[in-house]
mmCIF file of C-alpha atoms in Angstrom:
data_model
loop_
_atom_site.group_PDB
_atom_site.id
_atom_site.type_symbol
_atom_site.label_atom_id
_atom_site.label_comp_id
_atom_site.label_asym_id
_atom_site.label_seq_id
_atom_site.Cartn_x
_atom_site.Cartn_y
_atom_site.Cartn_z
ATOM 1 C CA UNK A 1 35.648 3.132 -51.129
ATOM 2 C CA UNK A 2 33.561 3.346 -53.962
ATOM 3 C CA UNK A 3 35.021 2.087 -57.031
ATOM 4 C CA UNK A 4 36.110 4.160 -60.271
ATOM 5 C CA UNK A 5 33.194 5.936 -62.192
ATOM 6 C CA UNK A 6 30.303 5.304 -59.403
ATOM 7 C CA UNK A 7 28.191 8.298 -58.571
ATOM 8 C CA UNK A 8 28.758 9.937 -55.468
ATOM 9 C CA UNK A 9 27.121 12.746 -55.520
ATOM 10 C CA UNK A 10 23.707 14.102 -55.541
ATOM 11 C CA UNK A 11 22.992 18.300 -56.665
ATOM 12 C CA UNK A 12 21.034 20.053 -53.584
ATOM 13 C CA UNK A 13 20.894 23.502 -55.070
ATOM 14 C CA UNK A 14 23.352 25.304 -57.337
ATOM 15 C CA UNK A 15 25.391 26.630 -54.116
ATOM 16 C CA UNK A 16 25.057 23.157 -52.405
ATOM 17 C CA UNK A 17 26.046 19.883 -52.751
ATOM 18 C CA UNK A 18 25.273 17.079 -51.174
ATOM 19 C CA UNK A 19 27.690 14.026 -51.075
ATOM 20 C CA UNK A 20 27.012 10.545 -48.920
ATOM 21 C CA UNK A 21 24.537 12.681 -46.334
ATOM 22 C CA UNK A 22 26.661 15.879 -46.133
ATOM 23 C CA UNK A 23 25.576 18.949 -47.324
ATOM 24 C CA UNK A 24 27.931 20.844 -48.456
ATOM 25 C CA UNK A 25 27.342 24.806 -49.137
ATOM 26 C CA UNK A 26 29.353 26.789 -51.359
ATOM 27 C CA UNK A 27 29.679 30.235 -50.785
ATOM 28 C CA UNK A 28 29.770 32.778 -53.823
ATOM 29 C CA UNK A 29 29.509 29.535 -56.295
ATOM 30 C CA UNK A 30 30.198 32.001 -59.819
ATOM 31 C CA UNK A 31 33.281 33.490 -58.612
ATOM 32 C CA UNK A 32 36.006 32.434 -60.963
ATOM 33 C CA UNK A 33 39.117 30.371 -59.286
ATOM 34 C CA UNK A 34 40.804 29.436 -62.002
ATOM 35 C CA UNK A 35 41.168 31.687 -65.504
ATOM 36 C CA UNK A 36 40.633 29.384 -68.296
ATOM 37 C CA UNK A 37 39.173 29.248 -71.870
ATOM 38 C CA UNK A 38 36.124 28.406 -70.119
ATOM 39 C CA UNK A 39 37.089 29.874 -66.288
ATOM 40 C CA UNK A 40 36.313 27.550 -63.817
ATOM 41 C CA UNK A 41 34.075 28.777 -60.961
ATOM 42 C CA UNK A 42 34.063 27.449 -57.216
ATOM 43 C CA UNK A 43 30.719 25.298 -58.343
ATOM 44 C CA UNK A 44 32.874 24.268 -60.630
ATOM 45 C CA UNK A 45 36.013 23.396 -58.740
ATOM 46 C CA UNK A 46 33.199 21.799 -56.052
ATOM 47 C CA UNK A 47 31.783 19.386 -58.906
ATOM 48 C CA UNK A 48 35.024 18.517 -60.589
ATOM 49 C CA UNK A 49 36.698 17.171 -57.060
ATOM 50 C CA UNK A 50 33.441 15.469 -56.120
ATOM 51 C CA UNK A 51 32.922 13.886 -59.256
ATOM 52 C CA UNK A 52 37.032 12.878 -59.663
ATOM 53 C CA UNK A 53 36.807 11.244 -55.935
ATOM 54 C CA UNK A 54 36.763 7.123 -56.972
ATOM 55 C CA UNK A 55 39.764 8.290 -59.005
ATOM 56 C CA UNK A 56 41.838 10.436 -56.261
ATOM 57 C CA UNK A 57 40.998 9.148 -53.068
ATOM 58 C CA UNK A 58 43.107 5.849 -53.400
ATOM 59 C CA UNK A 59 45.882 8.277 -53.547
ATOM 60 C CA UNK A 60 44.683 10.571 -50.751
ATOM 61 C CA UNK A 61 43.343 8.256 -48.218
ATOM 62 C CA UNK A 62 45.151 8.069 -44.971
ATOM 63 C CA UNK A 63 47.486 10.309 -45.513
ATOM 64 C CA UNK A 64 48.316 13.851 -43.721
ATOM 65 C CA UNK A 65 47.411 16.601 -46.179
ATOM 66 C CA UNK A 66 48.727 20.074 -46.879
ATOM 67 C CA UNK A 67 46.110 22.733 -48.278
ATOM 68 C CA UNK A 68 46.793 25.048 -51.047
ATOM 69 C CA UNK A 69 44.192 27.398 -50.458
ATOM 70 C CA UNK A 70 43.255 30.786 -52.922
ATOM 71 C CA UNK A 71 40.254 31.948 -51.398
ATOM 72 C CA UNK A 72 39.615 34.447 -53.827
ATOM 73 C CA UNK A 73 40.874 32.744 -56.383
ATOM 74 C CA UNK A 74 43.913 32.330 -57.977
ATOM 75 C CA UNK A 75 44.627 36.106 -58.966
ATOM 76 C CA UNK A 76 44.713 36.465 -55.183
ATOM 77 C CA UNK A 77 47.779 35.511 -53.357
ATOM 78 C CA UNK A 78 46.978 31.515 -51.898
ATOM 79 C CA UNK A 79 48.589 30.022 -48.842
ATOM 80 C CA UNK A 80 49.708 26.815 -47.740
ATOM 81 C CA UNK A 81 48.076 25.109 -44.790
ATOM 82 C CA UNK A 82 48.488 22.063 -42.964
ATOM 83 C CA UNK A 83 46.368 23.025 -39.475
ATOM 84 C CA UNK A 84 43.005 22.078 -40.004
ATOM 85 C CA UNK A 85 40.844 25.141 -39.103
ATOM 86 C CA UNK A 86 38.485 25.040 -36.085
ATOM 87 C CA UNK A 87 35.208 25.681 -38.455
ATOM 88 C CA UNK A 88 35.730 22.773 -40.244
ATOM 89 C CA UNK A 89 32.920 20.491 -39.742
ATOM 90 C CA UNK A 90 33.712 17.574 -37.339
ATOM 91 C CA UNK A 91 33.293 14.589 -39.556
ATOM 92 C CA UNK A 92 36.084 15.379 -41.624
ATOM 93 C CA UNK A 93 38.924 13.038 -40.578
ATOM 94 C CA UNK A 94 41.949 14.530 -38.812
ATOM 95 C CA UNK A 95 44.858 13.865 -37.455
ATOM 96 C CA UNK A 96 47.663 15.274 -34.887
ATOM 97 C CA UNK A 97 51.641 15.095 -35.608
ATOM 98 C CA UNK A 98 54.485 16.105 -33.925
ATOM 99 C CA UNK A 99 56.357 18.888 -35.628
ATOM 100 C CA UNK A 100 59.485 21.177 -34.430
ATOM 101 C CA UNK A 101 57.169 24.210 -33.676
ATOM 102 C CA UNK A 102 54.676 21.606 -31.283
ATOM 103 C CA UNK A 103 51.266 19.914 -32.605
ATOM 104 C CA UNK A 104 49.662 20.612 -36.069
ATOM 105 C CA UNK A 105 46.233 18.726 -36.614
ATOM 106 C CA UNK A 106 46.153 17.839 -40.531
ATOM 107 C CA UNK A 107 43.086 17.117 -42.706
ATOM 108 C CA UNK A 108 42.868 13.249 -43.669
ATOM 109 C CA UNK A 109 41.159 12.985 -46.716
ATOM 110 C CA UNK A 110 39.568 9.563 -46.882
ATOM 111 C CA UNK A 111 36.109 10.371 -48.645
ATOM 112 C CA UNK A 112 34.835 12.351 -51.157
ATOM 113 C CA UNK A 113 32.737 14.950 -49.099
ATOM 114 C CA UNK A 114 35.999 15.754 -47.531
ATOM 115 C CA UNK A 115 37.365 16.407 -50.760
ATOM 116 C CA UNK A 116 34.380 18.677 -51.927
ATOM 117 C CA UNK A 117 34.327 20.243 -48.815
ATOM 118 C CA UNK A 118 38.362 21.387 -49.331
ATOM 119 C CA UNK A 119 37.269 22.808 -52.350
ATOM 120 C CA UNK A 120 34.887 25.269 -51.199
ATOM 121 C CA UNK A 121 37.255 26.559 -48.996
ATOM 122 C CA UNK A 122 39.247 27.383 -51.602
ATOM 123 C CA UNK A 123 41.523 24.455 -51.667
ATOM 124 C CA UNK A 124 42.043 24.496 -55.445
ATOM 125 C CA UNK A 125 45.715 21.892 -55.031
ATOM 126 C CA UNK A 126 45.502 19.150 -52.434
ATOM 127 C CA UNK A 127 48.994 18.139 -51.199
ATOM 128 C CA UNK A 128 49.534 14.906 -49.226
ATOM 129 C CA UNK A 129 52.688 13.103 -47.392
ATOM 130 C CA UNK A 130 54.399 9.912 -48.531
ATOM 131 C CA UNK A 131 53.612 8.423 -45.152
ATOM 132 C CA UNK A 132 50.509 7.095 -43.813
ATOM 133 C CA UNK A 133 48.820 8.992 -40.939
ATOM 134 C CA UNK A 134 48.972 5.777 -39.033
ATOM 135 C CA UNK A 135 52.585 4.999 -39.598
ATOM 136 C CA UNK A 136 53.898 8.555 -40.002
ATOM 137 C CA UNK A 137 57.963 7.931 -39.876
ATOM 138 C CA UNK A 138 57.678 5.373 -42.048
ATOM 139 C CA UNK A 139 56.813 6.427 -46.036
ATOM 140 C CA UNK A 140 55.532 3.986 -47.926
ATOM 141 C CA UNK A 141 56.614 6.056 -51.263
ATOM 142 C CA UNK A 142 59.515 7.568 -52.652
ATOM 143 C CA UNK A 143 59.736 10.736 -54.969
ATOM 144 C CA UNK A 144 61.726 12.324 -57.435
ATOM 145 C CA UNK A 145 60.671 15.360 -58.675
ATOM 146 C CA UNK A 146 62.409 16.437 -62.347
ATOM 147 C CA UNK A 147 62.369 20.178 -62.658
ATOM 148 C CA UNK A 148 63.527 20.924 -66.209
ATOM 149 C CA UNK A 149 65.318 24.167 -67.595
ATOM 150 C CA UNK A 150 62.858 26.573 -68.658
ATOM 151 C CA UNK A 151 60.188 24.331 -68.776
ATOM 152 C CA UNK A 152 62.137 21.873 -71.561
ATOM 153 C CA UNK A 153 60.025 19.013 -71.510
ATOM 154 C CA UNK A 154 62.542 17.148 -74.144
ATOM 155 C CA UNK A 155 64.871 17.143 -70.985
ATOM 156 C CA UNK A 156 62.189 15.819 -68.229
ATOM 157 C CA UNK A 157 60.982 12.709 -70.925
ATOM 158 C CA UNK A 158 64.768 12.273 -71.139
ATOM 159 C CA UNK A 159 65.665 11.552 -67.579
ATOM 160 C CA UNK A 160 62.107 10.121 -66.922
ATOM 161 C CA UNK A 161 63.640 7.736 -69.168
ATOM 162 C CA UNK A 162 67.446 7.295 -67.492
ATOM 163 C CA UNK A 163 65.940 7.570 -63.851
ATOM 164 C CA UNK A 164 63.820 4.736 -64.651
ATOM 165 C CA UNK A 165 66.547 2.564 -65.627
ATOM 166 C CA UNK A 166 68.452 3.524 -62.406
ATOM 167 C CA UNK A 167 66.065 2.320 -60.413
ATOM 168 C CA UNK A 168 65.381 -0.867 -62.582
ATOM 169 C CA UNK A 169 68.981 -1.510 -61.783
ATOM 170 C CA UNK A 170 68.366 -1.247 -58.337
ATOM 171 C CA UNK A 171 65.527 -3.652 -58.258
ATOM 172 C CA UNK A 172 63.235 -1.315 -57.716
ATOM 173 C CA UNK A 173 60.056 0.151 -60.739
ATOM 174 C CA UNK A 174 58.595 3.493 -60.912
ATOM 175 C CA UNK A 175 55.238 5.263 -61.770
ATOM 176 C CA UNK A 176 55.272 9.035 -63.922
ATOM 177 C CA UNK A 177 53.017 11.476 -63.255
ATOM 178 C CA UNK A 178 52.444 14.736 -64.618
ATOM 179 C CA UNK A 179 52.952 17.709 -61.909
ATOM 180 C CA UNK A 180 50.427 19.939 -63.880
ATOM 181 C CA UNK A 181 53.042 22.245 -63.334
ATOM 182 C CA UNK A 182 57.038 22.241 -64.993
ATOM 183 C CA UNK A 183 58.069 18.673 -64.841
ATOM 184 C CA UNK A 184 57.166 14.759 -63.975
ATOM 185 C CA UNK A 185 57.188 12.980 -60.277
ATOM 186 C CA UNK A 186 58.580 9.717 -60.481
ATOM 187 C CA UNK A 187 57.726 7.391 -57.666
ATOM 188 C CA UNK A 188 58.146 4.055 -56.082
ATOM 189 C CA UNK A 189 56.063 1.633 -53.751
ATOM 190 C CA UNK A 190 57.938 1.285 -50.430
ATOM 191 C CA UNK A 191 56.852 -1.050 -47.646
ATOM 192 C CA UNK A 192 57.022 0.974 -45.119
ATOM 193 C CA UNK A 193 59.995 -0.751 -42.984
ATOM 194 C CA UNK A 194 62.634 2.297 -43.234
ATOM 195 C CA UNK A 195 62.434 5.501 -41.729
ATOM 196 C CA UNK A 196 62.234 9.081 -43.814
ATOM 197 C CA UNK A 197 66.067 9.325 -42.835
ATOM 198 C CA UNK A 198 66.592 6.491 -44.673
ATOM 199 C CA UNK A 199 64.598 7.085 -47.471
ATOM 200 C CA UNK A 200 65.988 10.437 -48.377
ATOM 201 C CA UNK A 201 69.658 9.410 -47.938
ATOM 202 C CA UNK A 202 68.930 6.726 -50.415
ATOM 203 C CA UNK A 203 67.002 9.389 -52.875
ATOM 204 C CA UNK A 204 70.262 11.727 -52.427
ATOM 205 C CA UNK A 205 72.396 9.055 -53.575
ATOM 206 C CA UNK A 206 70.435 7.522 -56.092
ATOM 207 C CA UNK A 207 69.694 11.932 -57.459
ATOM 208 C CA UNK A 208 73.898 11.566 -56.941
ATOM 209 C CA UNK A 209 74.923 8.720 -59.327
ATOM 210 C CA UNK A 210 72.706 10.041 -62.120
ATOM 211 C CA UNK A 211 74.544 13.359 -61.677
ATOM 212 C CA UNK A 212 77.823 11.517 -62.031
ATOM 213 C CA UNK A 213 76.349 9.541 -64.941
ATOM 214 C CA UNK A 214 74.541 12.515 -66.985
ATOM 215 C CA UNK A 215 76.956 15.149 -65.875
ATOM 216 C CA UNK A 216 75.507 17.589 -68.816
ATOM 217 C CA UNK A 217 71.884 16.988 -68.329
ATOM 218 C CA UNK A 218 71.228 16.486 -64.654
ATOM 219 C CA UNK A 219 72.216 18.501 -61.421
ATOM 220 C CA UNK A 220 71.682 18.211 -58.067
ATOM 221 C CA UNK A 221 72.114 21.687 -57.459
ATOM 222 C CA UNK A 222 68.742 23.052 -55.225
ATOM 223 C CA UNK A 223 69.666 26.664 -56.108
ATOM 224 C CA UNK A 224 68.741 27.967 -59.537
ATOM 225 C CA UNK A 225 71.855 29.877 -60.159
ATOM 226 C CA UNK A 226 73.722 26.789 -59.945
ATOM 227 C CA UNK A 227 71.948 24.668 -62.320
ATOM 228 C CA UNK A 228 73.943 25.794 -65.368
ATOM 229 C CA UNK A 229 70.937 25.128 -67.038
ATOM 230 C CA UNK A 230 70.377 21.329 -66.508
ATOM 231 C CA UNK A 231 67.639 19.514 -64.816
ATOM 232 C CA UNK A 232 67.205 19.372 -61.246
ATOM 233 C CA UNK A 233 66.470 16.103 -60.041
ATOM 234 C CA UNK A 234 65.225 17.102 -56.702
ATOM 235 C CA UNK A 235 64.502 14.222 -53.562
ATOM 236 C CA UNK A 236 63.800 17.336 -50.736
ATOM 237 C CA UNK A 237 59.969 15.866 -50.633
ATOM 238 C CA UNK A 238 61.601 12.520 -49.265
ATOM 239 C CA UNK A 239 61.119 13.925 -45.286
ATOM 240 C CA UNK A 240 58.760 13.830 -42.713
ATOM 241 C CA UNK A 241 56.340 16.382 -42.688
ATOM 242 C CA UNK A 242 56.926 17.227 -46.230
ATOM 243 C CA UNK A 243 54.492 16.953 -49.358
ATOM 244 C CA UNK A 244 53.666 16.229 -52.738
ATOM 245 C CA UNK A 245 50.800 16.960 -54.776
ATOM 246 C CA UNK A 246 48.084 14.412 -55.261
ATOM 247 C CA UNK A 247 47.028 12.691 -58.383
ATOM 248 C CA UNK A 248 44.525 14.342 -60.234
ATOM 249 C CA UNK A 249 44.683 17.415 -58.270
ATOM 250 C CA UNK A 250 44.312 20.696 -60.070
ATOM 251 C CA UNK A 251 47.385 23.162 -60.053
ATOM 252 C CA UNK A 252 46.632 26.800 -59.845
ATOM 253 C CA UNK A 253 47.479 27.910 -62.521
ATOM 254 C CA UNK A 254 45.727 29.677 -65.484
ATOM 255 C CA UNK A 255 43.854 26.696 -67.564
ATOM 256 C CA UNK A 256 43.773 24.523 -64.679
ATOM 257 C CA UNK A 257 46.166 22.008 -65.620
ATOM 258 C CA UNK A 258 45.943 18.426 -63.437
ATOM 259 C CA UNK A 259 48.410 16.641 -61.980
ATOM 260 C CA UNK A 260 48.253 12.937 -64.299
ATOM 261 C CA UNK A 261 49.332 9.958 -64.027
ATOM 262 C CA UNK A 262 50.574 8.005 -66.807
ATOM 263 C CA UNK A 263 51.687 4.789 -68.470
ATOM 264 C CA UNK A 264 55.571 4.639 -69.499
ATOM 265 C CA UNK A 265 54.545 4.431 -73.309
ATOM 266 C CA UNK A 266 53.076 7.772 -72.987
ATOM 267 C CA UNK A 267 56.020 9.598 -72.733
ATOM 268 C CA UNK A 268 57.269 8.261 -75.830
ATOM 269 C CA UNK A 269 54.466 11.290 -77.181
ATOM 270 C CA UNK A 270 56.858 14.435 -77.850
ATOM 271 C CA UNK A 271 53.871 16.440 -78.250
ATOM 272 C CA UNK A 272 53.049 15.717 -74.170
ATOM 273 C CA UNK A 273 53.866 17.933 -71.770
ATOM 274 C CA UNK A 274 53.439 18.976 -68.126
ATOM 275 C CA UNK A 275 50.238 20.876 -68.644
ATOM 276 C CA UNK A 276 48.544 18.414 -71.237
ATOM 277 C CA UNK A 277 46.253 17.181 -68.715
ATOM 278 C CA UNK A 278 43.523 19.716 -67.122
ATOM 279 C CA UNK A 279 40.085 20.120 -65.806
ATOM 280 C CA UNK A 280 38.490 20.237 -69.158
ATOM 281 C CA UNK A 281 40.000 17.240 -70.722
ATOM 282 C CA UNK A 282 41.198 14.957 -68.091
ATOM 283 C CA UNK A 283 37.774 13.024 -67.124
ATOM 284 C CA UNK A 284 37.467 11.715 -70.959
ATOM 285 C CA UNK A 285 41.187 10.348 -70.353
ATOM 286 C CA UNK A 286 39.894 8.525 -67.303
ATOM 287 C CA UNK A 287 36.730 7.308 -68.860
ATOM 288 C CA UNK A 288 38.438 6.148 -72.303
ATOM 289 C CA UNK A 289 41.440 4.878 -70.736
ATOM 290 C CA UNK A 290 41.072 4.764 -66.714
ATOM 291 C CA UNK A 291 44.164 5.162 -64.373
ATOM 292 C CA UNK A 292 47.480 3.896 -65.798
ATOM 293 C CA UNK A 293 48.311 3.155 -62.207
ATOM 294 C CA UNK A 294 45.692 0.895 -61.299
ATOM 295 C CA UNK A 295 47.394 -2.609 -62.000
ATOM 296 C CA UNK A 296 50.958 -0.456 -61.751
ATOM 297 C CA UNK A 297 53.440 -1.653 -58.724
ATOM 298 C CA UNK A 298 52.799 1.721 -56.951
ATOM 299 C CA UNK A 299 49.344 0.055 -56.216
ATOM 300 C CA UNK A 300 50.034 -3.725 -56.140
ATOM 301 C CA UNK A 301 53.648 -4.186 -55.121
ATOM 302 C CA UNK A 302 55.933 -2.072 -52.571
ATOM 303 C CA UNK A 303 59.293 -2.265 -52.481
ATOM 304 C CA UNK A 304 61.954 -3.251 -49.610
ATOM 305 C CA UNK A 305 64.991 -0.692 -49.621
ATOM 306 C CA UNK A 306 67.485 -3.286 -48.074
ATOM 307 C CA UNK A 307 68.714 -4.908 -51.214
ATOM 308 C CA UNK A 308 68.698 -1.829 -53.259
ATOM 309 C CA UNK A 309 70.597 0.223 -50.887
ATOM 310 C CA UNK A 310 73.383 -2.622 -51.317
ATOM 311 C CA UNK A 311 73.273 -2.593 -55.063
ATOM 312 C CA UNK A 312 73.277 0.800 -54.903
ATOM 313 C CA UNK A 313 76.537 1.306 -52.718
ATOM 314 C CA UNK A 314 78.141 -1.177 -55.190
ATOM 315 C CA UNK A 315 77.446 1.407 -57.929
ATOM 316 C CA UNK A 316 78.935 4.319 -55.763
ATOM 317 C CA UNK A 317 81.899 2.150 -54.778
ATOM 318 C CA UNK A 318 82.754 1.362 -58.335
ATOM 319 C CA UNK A 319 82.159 5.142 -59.274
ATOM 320 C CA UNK A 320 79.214 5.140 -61.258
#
């Protein structure tokens, strides 16, 4: 893989591309995907994944992906897909997994034509499982997503903050990112050794005890009307076949907002917020400060689930 801020890519023509031998063509290269300031055009959305791919891939490789496809753009109405289409050129890695409606072949993304390539079909937000193709049951990460009241940011910095310290109770350390979106993911290195069905009980719990702890700021409540206004710490992603987006992946959403990564002292900024990040500003982050998660645990140090489930059940037995 090549490492972060090497050149990948090579400019055939201004509706081609051509990345490690592989041409890539892109069809109707002005038409606008993304509203913006300055809108962002398919040749755009092309260059900016190509040029991003030392930074995503570690995050992308390996792993089963879900397209978000808009075609025409995002004024159009986008789709979700996970089967691989049958004109999609045959070097792109794939894979085939067992789901309740029979055999779905998903896109593996592990290089960064395969990532342009998405992109002129429209994939403007890559979405990828917390398992590894290769060990599909078994996810090596684990997710909570904070979904905040009306877009309050005050109140996703705030549990960022008391999730965090859950888990550090646990034994267990977490990574933010920005979703690009409403809220922050927060998510932990696993290795690998228990099942989705465990990981997702142990998410409900964990989403459980800060309910009981924060009763008047956090909810586990999945439907809206029930929230009472609070933030929804939601684990749902925690299953097989189900996905998050990737880091660094643009949302579609007017201004093109990126999903970031960041470093714990960052949300100490009240001025930050979901969207901060986006396809205009978020490559002079990476080049002034690089990836907060590089030397992070998500990357260096997974986690065993066996010793925190036990501290955990202590908590739960004592009430927390």
């Amino acid at each position: 893989m090549a490492a972060s801020g090497e050149t990948l890519t090579s400019v055939a023509s201004d509706d081609a591309i051509e990345i490690d031998g592989h041409i890539i063509e892109i069809t109707s290269p002005d038409k606008v995907m993304v509203p913006a300031t300055k809108a962002l055009t398919k040749r755009d959305l092309v260059s900016y994944y190509a040029e991003m791919a030392p930074w995503s891939l570690p995050y992308l490789g390996g792993r089963p992906l879900t397209m978000q496809r808009y075609p025409q753009g995002i004024t159009d109405k986008g789709f979700y897909q996970q089967q691989i289409p049958a004109n999609f050129p045959p070097w792109i890695h794939r894979v085939e997994l067992n789901k309740k409606d029979g055999v779905v072949t998903h896109v593996v993304c592990d290089d960064a034509a395969t990532l342009a390539y998405l992109a002129s079909q429209g994939c403007i937000t890559p979405h990828v499982w917390l398992s590894l193709a290769k060990h599909r049951q078994y996810p090596d990460r684990l997710i909570f997503d904070l979904d905040p009241p009306d877009g309050n940011f005050e109140s996703v910095r705030l549990v960022a903050t008391v999730v965090r310290e859950l888990l550090g109770e646990l034994g267990l350390s977490s990574s933010a990112m920005t979703t690009g979106s409403r809220g922050l993911h927060l998510l932990t290195a696993l290795d690998g050794r228990a099942n989705f069905t465990t990981t997702r009980s142990f998410a409900k719990d964990v989403a459980a005890v800060l309910e009981r702890r924060h009763p008047d700021l956090v909810t586990t409540a999945a439907h809206l009307a029930m929230r009472d206004n609070k933030l929804y710490v939601d684990v749902s992603r925690n299953s097989y076949a189900q996905s998050s987006v990737a880091p660094y992946s643009i949302r579609a959403i007017e201004g093109a907002p990126v999903a970031t990564p960041l470093s714990w002292s960052e949300l100490e900024d009240r001025s930050l917020n979901a969207r901060s990040y986006h396809a205009g500003n978020i490559k002079g982050r990476l080049q002034s400060l690089g990836d907060p998660w590089k030397f992070e645990v998500l990357q260096t140090q997974p986690f065993s689930l066996g010793d925190a489930r036990a501290k955990l059940d202590a908590l739960i037995d004592h009430r927390a």
